[in-house]
PDB file of C-alpha atoms in Angstrom:
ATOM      1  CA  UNK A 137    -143.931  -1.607 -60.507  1.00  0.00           C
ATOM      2  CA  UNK A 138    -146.429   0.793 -60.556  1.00  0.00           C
ATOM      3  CA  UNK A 139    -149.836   1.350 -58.469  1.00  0.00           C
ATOM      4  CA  UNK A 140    -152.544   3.126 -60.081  1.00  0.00           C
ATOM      5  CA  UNK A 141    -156.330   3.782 -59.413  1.00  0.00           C
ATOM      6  CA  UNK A 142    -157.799   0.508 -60.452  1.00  0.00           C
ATOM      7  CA  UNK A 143    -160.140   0.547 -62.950  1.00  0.00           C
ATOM      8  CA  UNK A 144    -162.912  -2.220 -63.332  1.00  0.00           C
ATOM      9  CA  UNK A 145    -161.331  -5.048 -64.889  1.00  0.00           C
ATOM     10  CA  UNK A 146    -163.197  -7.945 -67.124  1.00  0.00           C
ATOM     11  CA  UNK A 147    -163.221 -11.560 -65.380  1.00  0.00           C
ATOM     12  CA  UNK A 148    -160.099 -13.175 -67.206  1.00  0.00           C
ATOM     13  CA  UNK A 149    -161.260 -16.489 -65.264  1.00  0.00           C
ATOM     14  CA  UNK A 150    -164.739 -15.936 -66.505  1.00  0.00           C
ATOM     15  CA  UNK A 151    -162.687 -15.558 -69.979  1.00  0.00           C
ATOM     16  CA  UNK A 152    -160.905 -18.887 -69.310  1.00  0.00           C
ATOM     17  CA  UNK A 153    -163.270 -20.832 -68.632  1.00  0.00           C
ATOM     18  CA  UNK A 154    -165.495 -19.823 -72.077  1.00  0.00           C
ATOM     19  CA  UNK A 155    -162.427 -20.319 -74.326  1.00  0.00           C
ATOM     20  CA  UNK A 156    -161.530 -24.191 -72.579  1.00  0.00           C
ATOM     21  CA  UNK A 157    -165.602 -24.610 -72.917  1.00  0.00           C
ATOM     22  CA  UNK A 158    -165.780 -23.442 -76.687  1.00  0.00           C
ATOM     23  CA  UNK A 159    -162.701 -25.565 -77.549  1.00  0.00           C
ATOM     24  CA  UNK A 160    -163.685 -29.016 -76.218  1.00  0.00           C
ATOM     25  CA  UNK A 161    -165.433 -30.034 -79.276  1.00  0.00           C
ATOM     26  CA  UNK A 162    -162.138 -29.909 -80.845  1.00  0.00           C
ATOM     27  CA  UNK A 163    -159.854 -32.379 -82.319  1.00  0.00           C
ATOM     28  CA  UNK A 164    -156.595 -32.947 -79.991  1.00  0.00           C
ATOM     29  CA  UNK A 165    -154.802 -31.247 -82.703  1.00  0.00           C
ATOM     30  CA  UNK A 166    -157.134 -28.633 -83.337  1.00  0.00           C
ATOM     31  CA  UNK A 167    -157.309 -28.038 -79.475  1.00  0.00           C
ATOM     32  CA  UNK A 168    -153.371 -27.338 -78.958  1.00  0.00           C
ATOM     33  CA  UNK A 169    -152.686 -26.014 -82.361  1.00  0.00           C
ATOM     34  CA  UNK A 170    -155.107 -23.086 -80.959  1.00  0.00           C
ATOM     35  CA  UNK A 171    -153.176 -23.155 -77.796  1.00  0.00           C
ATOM     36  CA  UNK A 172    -150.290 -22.297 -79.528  1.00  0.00           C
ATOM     37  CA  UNK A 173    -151.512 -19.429 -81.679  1.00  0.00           C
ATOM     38  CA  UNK A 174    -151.949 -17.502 -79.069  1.00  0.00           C
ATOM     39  CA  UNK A 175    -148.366 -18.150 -77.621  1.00  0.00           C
ATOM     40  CA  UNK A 176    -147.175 -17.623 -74.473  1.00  0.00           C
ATOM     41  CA  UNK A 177    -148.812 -15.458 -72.197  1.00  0.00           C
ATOM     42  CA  UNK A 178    -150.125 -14.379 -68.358  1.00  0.00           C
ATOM     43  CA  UNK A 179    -151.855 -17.538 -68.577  1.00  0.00           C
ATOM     44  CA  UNK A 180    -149.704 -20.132 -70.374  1.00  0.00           C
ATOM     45  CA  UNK A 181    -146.092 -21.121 -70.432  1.00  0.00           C
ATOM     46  CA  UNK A 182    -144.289 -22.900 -72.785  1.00  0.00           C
ATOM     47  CA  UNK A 183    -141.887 -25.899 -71.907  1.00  0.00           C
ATOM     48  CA  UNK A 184    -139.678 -28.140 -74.046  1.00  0.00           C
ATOM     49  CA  UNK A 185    -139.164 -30.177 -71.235  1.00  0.00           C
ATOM     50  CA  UNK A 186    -138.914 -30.739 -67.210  1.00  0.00           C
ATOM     51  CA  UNK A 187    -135.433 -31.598 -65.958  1.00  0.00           C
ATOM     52  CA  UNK A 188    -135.780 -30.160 -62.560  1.00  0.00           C
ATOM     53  CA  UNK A 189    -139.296 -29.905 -60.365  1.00  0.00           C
ATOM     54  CA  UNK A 190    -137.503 -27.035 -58.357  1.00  0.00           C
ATOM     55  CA  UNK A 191    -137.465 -25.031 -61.075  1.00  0.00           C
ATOM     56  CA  UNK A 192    -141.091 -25.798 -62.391  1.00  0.00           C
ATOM     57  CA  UNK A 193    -142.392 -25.213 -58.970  1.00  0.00           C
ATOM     58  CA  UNK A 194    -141.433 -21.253 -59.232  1.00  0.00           C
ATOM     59  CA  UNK A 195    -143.992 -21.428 -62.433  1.00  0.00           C
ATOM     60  CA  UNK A 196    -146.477 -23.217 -60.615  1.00  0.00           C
ATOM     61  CA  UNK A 197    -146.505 -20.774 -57.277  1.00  0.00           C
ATOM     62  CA  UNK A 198    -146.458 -17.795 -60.086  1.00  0.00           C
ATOM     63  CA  UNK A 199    -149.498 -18.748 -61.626  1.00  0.00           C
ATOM     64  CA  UNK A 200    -151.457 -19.824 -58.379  1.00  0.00           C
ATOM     65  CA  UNK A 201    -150.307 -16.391 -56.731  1.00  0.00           C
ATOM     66  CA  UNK A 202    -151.916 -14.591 -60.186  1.00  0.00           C
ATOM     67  CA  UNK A 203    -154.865 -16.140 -62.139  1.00  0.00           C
ATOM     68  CA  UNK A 204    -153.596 -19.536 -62.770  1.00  0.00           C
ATOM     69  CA  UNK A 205    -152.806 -20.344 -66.406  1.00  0.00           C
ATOM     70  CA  UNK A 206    -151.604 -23.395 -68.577  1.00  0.00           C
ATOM     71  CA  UNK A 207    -148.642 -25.230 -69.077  1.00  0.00           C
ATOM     72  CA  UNK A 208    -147.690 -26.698 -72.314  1.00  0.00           C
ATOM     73  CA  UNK A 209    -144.933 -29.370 -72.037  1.00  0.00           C
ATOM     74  CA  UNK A 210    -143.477 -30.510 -74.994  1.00  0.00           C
ATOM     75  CA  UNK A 211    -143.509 -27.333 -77.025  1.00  0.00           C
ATOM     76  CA  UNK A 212    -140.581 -25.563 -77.850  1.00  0.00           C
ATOM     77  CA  UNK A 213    -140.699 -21.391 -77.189  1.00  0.00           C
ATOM     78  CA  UNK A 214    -141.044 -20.697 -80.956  1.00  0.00           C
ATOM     79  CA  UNK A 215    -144.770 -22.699 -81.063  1.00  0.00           C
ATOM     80  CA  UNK A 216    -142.821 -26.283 -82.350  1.00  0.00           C
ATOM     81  CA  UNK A 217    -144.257 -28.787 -81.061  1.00  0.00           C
ATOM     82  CA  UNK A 218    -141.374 -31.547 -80.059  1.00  0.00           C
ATOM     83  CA  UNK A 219    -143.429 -33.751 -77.592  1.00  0.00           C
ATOM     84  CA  UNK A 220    -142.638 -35.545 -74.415  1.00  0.00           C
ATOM     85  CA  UNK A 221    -140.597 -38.368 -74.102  1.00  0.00           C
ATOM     86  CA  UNK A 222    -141.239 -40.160 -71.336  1.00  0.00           C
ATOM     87  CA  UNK A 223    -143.744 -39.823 -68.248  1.00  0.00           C
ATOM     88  CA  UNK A 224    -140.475 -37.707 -65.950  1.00  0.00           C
ATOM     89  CA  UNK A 225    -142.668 -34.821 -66.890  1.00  0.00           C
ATOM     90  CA  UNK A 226    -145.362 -35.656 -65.114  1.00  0.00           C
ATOM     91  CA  UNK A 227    -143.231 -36.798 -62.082  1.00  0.00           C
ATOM     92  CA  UNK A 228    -141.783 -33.544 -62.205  1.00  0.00           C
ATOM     93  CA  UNK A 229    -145.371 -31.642 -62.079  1.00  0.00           C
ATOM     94  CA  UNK A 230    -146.498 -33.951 -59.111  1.00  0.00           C
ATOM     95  CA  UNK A 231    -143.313 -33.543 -57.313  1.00  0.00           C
ATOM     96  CA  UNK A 232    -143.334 -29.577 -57.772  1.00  0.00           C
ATOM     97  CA  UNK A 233    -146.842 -29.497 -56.701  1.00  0.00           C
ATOM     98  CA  UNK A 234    -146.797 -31.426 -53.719  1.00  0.00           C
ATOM     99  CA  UNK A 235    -143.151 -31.588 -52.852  1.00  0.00           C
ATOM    100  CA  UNK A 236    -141.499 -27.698 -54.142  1.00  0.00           C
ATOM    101  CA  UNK A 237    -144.845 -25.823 -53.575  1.00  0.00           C
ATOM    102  CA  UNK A 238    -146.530 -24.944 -50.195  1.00  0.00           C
ATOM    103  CA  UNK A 239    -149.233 -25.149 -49.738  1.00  0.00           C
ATOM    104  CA  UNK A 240    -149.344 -27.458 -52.438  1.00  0.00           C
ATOM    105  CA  UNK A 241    -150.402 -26.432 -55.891  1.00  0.00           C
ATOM    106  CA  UNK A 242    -154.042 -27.894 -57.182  1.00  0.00           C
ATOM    107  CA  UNK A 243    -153.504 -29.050 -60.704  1.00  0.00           C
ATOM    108  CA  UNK A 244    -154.978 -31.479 -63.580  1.00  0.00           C
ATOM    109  CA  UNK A 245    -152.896 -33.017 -66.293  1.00  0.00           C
ATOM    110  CA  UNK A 246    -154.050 -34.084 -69.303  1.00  0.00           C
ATOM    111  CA  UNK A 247    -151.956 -35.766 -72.593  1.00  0.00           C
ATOM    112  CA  UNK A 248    -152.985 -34.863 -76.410  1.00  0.00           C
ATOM    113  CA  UNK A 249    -151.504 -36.372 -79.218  1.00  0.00           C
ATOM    114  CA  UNK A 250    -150.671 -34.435 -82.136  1.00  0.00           C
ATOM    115  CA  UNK A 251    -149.083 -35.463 -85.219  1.00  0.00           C
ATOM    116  CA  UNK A 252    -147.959 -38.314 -83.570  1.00  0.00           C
ATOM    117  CA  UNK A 253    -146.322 -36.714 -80.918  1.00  0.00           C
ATOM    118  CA  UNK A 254    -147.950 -36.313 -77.251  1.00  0.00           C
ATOM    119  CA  UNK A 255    -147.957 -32.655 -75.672  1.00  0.00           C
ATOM    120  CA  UNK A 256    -148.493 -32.230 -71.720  1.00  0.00           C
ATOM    121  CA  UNK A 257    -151.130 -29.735 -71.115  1.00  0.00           C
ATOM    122  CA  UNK A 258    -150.963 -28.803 -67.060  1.00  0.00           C
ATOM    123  CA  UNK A 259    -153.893 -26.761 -66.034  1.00  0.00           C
ATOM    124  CA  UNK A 260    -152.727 -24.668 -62.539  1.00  0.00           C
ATOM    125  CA  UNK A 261    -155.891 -23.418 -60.385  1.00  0.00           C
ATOM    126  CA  UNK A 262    -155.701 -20.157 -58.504  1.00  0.00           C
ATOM    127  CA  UNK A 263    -154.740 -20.614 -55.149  1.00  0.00           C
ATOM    128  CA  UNK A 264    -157.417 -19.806 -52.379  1.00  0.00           C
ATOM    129  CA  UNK A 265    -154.498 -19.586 -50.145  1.00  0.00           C
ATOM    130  CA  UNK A 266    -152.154 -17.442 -50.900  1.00  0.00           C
ATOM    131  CA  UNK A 267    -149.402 -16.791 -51.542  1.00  0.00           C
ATOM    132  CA  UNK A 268    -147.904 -19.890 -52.591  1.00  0.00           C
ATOM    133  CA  UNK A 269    -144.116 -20.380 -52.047  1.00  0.00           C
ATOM    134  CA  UNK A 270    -141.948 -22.621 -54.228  1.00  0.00           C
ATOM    135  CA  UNK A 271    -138.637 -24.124 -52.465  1.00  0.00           C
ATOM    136  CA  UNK A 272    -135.535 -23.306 -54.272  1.00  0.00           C
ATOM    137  CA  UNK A 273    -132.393 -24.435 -54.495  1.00  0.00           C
ATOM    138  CA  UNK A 274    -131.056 -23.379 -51.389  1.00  0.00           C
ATOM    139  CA  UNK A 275    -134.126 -25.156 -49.574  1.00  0.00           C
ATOM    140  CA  UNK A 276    -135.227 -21.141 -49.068  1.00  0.00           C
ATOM    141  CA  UNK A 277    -139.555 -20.946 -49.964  1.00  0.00           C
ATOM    142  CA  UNK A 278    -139.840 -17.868 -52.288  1.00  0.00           C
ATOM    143  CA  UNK A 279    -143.703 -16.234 -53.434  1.00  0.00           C
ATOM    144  CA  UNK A 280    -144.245 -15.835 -57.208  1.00  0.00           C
ATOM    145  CA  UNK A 281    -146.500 -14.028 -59.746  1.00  0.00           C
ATOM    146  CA  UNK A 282    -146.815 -14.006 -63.400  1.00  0.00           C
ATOM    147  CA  UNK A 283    -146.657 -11.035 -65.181  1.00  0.00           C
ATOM    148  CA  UNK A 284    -147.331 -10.765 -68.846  1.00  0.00           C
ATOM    149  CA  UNK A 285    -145.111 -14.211 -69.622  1.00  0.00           C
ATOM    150  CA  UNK A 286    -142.817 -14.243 -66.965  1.00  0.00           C
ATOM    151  CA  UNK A 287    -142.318 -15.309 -63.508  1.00  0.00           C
ATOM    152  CA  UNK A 288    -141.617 -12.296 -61.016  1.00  0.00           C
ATOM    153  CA  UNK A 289    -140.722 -12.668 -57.479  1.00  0.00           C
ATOM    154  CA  UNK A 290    -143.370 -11.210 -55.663  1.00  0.00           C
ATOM    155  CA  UNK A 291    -142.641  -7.675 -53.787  1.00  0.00           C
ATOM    156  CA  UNK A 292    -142.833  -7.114 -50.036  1.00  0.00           C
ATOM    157  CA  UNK A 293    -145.972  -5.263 -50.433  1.00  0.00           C
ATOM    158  CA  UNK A 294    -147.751  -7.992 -51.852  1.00  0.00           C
ATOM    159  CA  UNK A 295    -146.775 -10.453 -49.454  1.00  0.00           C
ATOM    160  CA  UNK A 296    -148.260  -7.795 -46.954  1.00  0.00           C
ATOM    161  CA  UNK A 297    -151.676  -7.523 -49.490  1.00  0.00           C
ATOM    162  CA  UNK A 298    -151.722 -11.385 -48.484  1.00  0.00           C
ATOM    163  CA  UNK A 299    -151.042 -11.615 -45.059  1.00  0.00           C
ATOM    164  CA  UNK A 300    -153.653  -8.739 -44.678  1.00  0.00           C
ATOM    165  CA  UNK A 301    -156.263 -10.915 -46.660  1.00  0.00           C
ATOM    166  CA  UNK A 302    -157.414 -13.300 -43.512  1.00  0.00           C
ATOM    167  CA  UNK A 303    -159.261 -10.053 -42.296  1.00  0.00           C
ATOM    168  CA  UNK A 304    -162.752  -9.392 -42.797  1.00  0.00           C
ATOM    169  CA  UNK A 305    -163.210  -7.558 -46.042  1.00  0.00           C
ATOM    170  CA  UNK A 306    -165.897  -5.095 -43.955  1.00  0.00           C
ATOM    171  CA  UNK A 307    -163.690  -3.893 -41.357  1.00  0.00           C
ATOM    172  CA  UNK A 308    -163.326  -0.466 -41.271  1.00  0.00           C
ATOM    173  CA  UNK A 309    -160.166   1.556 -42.374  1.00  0.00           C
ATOM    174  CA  UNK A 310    -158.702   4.099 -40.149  1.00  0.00           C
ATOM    175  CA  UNK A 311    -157.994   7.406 -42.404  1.00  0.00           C
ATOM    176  CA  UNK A 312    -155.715   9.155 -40.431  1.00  0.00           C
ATOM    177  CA  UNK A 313    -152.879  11.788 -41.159  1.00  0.00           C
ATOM    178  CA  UNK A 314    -150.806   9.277 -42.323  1.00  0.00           C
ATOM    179  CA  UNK A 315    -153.108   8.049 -45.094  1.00  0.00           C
ATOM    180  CA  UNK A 316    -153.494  11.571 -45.998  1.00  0.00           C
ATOM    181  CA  UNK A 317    -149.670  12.393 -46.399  1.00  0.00           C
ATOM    182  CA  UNK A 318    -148.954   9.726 -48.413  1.00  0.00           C
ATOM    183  CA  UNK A 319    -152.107  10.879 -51.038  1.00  0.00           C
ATOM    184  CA  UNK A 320    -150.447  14.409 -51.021  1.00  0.00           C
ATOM    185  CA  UNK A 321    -147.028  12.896 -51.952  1.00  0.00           C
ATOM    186  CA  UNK A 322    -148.398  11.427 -55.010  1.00  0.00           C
ATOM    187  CA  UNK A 323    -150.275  14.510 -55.705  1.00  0.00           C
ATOM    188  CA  UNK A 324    -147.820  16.702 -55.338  1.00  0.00           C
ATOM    189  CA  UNK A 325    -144.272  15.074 -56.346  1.00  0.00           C
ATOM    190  CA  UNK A 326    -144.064  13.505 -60.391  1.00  0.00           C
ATOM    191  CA  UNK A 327    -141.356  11.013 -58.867  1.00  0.00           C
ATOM    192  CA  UNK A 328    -140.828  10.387 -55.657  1.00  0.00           C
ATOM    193  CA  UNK A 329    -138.677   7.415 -53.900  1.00  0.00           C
ATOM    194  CA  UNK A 330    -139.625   4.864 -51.304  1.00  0.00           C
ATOM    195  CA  UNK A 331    -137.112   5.987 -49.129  1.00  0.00           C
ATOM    196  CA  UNK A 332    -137.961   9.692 -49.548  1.00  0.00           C
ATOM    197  CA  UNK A 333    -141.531   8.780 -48.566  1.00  0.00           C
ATOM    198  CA  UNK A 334    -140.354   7.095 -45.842  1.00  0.00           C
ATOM    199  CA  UNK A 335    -138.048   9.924 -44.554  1.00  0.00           C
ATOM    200  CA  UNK A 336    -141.014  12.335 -45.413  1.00  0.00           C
ATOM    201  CA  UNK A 337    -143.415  10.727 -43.423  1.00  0.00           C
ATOM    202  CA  UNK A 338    -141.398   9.594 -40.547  1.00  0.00           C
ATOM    203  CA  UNK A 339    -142.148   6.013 -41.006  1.00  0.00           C
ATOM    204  CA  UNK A 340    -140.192   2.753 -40.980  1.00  0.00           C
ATOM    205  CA  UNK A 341    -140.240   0.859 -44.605  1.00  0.00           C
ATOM    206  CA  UNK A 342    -141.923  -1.564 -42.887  1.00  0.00           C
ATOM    207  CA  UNK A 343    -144.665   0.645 -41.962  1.00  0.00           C
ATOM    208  CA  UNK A 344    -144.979   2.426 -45.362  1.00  0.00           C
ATOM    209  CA  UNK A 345    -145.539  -1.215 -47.046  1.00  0.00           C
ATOM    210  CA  UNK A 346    -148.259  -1.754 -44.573  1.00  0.00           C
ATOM    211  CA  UNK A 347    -149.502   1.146 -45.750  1.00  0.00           C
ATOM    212  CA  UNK A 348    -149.351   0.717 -49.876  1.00  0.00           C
ATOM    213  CA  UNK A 349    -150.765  -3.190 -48.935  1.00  0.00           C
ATOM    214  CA  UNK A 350    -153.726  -1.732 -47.607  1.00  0.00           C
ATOM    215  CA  UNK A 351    -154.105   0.628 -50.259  1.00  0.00           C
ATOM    216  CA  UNK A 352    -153.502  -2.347 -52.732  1.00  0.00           C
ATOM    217  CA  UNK A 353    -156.198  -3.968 -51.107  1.00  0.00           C
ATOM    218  CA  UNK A 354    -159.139  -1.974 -50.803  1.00  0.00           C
ATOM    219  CA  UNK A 355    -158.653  -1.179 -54.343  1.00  0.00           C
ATOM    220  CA  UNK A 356    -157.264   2.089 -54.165  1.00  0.00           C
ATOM    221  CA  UNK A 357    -153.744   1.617 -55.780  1.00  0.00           C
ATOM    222  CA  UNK A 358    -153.178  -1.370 -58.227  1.00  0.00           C
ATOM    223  CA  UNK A 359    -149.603  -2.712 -58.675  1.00  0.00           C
ATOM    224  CA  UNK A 360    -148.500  -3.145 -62.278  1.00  0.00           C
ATOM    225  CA  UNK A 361    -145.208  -4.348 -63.185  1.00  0.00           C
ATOM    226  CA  UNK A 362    -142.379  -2.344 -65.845  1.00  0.00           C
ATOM    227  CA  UNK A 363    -139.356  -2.589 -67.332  1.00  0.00           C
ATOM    228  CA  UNK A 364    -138.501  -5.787 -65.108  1.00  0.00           C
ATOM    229  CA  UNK A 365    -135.487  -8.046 -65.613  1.00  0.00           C
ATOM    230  CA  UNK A 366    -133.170 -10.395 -63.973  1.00  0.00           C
ATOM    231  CA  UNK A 367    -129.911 -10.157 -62.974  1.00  0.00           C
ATOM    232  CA  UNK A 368    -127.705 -12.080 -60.559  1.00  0.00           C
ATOM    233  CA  UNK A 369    -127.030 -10.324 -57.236  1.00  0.00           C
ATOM    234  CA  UNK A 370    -123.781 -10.194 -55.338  1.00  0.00           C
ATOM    235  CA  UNK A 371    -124.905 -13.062 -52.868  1.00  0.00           C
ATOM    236  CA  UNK A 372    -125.962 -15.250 -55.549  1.00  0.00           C
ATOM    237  CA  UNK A 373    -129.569 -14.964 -55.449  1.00  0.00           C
ATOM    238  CA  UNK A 374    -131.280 -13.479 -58.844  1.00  0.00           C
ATOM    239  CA  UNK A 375    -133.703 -10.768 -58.681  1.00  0.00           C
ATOM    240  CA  UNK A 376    -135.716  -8.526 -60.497  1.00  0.00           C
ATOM    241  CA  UNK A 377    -134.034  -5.165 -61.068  1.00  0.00           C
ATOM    242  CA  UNK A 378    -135.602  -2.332 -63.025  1.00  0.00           C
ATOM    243  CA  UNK A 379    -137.992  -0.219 -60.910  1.00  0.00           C
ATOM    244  CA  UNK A 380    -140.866  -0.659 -58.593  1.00  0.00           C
ATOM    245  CA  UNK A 381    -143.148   2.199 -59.175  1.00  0.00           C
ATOM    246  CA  UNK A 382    -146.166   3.053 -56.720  1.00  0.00           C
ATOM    247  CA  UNK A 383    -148.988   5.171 -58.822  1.00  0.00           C
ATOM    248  CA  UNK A 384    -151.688   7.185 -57.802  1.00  0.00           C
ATOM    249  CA  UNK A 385    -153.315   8.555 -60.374  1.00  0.00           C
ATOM    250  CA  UNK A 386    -156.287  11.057 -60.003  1.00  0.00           C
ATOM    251  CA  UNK A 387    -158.488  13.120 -62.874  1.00  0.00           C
ATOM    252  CA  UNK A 388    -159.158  16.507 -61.760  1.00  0.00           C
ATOM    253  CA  UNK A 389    -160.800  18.610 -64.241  1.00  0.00           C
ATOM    254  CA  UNK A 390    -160.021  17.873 -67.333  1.00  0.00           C
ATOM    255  CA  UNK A 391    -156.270  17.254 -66.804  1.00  0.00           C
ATOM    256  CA  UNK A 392    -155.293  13.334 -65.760  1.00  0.00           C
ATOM    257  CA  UNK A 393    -152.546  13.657 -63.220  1.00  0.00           C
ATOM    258  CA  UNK A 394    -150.349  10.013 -62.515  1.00  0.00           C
ATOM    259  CA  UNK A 395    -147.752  10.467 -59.959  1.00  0.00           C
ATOM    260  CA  UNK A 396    -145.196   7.221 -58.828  1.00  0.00           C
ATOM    261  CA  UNK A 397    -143.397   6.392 -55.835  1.00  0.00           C
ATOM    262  CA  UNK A 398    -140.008   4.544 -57.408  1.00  0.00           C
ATOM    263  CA  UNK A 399    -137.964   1.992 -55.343  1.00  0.00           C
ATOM    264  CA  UNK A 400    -135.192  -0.303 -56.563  1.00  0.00           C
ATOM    265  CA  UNK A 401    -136.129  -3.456 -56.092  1.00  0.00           C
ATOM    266  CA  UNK A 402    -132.741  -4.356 -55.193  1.00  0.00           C
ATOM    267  CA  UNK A 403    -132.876  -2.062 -51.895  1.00  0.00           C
ATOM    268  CA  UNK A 404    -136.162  -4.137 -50.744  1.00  0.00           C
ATOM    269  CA  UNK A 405    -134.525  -7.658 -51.561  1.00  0.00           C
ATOM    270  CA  UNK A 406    -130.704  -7.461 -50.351  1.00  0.00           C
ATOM    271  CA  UNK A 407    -131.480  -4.619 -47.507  1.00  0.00           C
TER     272      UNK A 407
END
């Protein structure tokens, strides 16, 4: 995971909301047959069916953490459309929503039929209160987000960017040594790990996720997601290995310097 100077970004909701306005005049067909083209995405899933509202609940509290997206039930990951059966689906969604997800997960369903089969399209909403967990097996309430066309289990130091987020947005920010030190890190090491930062700077890993959250927050840093994928963990519990990279990148001159903080997510979830 990387975080990098955020650059002004285009409103995908604003985006959204033109594309499901332009394609209302459609023909059902028409309508998901577009859907499809564009496959499956930060903003849709895929599903050939719903056998288990536990597990549809993680893809609900991913997109309600992110930008909220689409789900389209009875279509195969290839684009196929297979259709639903029977109306379980839709007991599933309502039971992940109210039931799996908390706070519970603001949706609309609606049914299309095409080519004489009917395809489920859930639309998720963006939670206002965040983050949203999803219960898991275990009865254990875990924060997702959606990256790219997956569901990733959401990082300390975004659970931090969201506890932060009841305070006012103009409160002042204390810039202290501290802030400094960590800006010099990234300036001055290519790689450098959590836990060196942490030894560097004398500070608990608690403290130095405070930290990053804030940064994350007042738009300093931006976290974007690498290389991630899943793996099952000695105590049973699957994760997302590959690496968690903090960014800072600065343009001095004419030379564009990026510098990352890496951390195994591993150490952060089994620690």
């Amino acid at each position: 995971m990387k975080y990098s100077v955020k650059s002004p970004q285009k409103g995908a909701l604003t985006r959204f909301l033109s594309t499901f306005a332009s394609m209302k005049t459609l023909t059902d067909t028409e309508y998901i047959h577009a859907l499809i083209a564009e496959g499956e995405h930060q903003q849709q899933d895929f599903k050939f069916e719903i056998s288990d509202a536990r597990k549809i609940a993680k893809t609900l509290s991913a997109f309600a953490n992110t930008d909220g997206g689409k789900l389209l039930i009875g279509v195969k990951d290839n684009g196929k459309i297979a259709g639903v059966r029977s109306d379980e689906e839709q007991y599933m969604i309502e039971a992940a929503a109210e039931l799996y997800c908390s706070p519970e997960v603001n949706y609309i369903m609606q049914t299309y039929l095409v080519e004489g089969r009917s395809v489920l399209v859930v639309q998720i909403e963006e939670s206002d209160r965040k983050p949203v967990y999803a219960k898991d097996e275990t009865g254990k309430y875990l924060a997702y987000l959606r990256i790219k066309d997956e569901n990733i289990l959401a990082t300390p130091v975004h659970l931090r960017v969201w506890q932060q987020s009841g305070s006012p947005k103009g409160e002042l920010i204390e810039y202290t040594e501290r802030e400094q030190l960590l800006l010099n890190l990234l300036d001055e090491n290519d790689r450098l790990s959590l836990n060196r930062y942490c030894r560097l700077a004398h500070l608990s890993r608690r403290a130095a996720e405070h930290l990053l959250a804030k940064f994350v927050r007042y738009d300093i840093v931006e976290p974007v997601f690498e290389g991630h994928i899943s793996l099952q963990a000695e105590i049973g519990k699957e994760i997302p290995s590959g690496l968690s990279r903090f960014v800072h990148g600065t343009n001095r001159s004419t030379r564009a310097h990026t510098t990352l903080i890496i951390t195994d997510l591993q150490e952060i979830y089994l620690s």
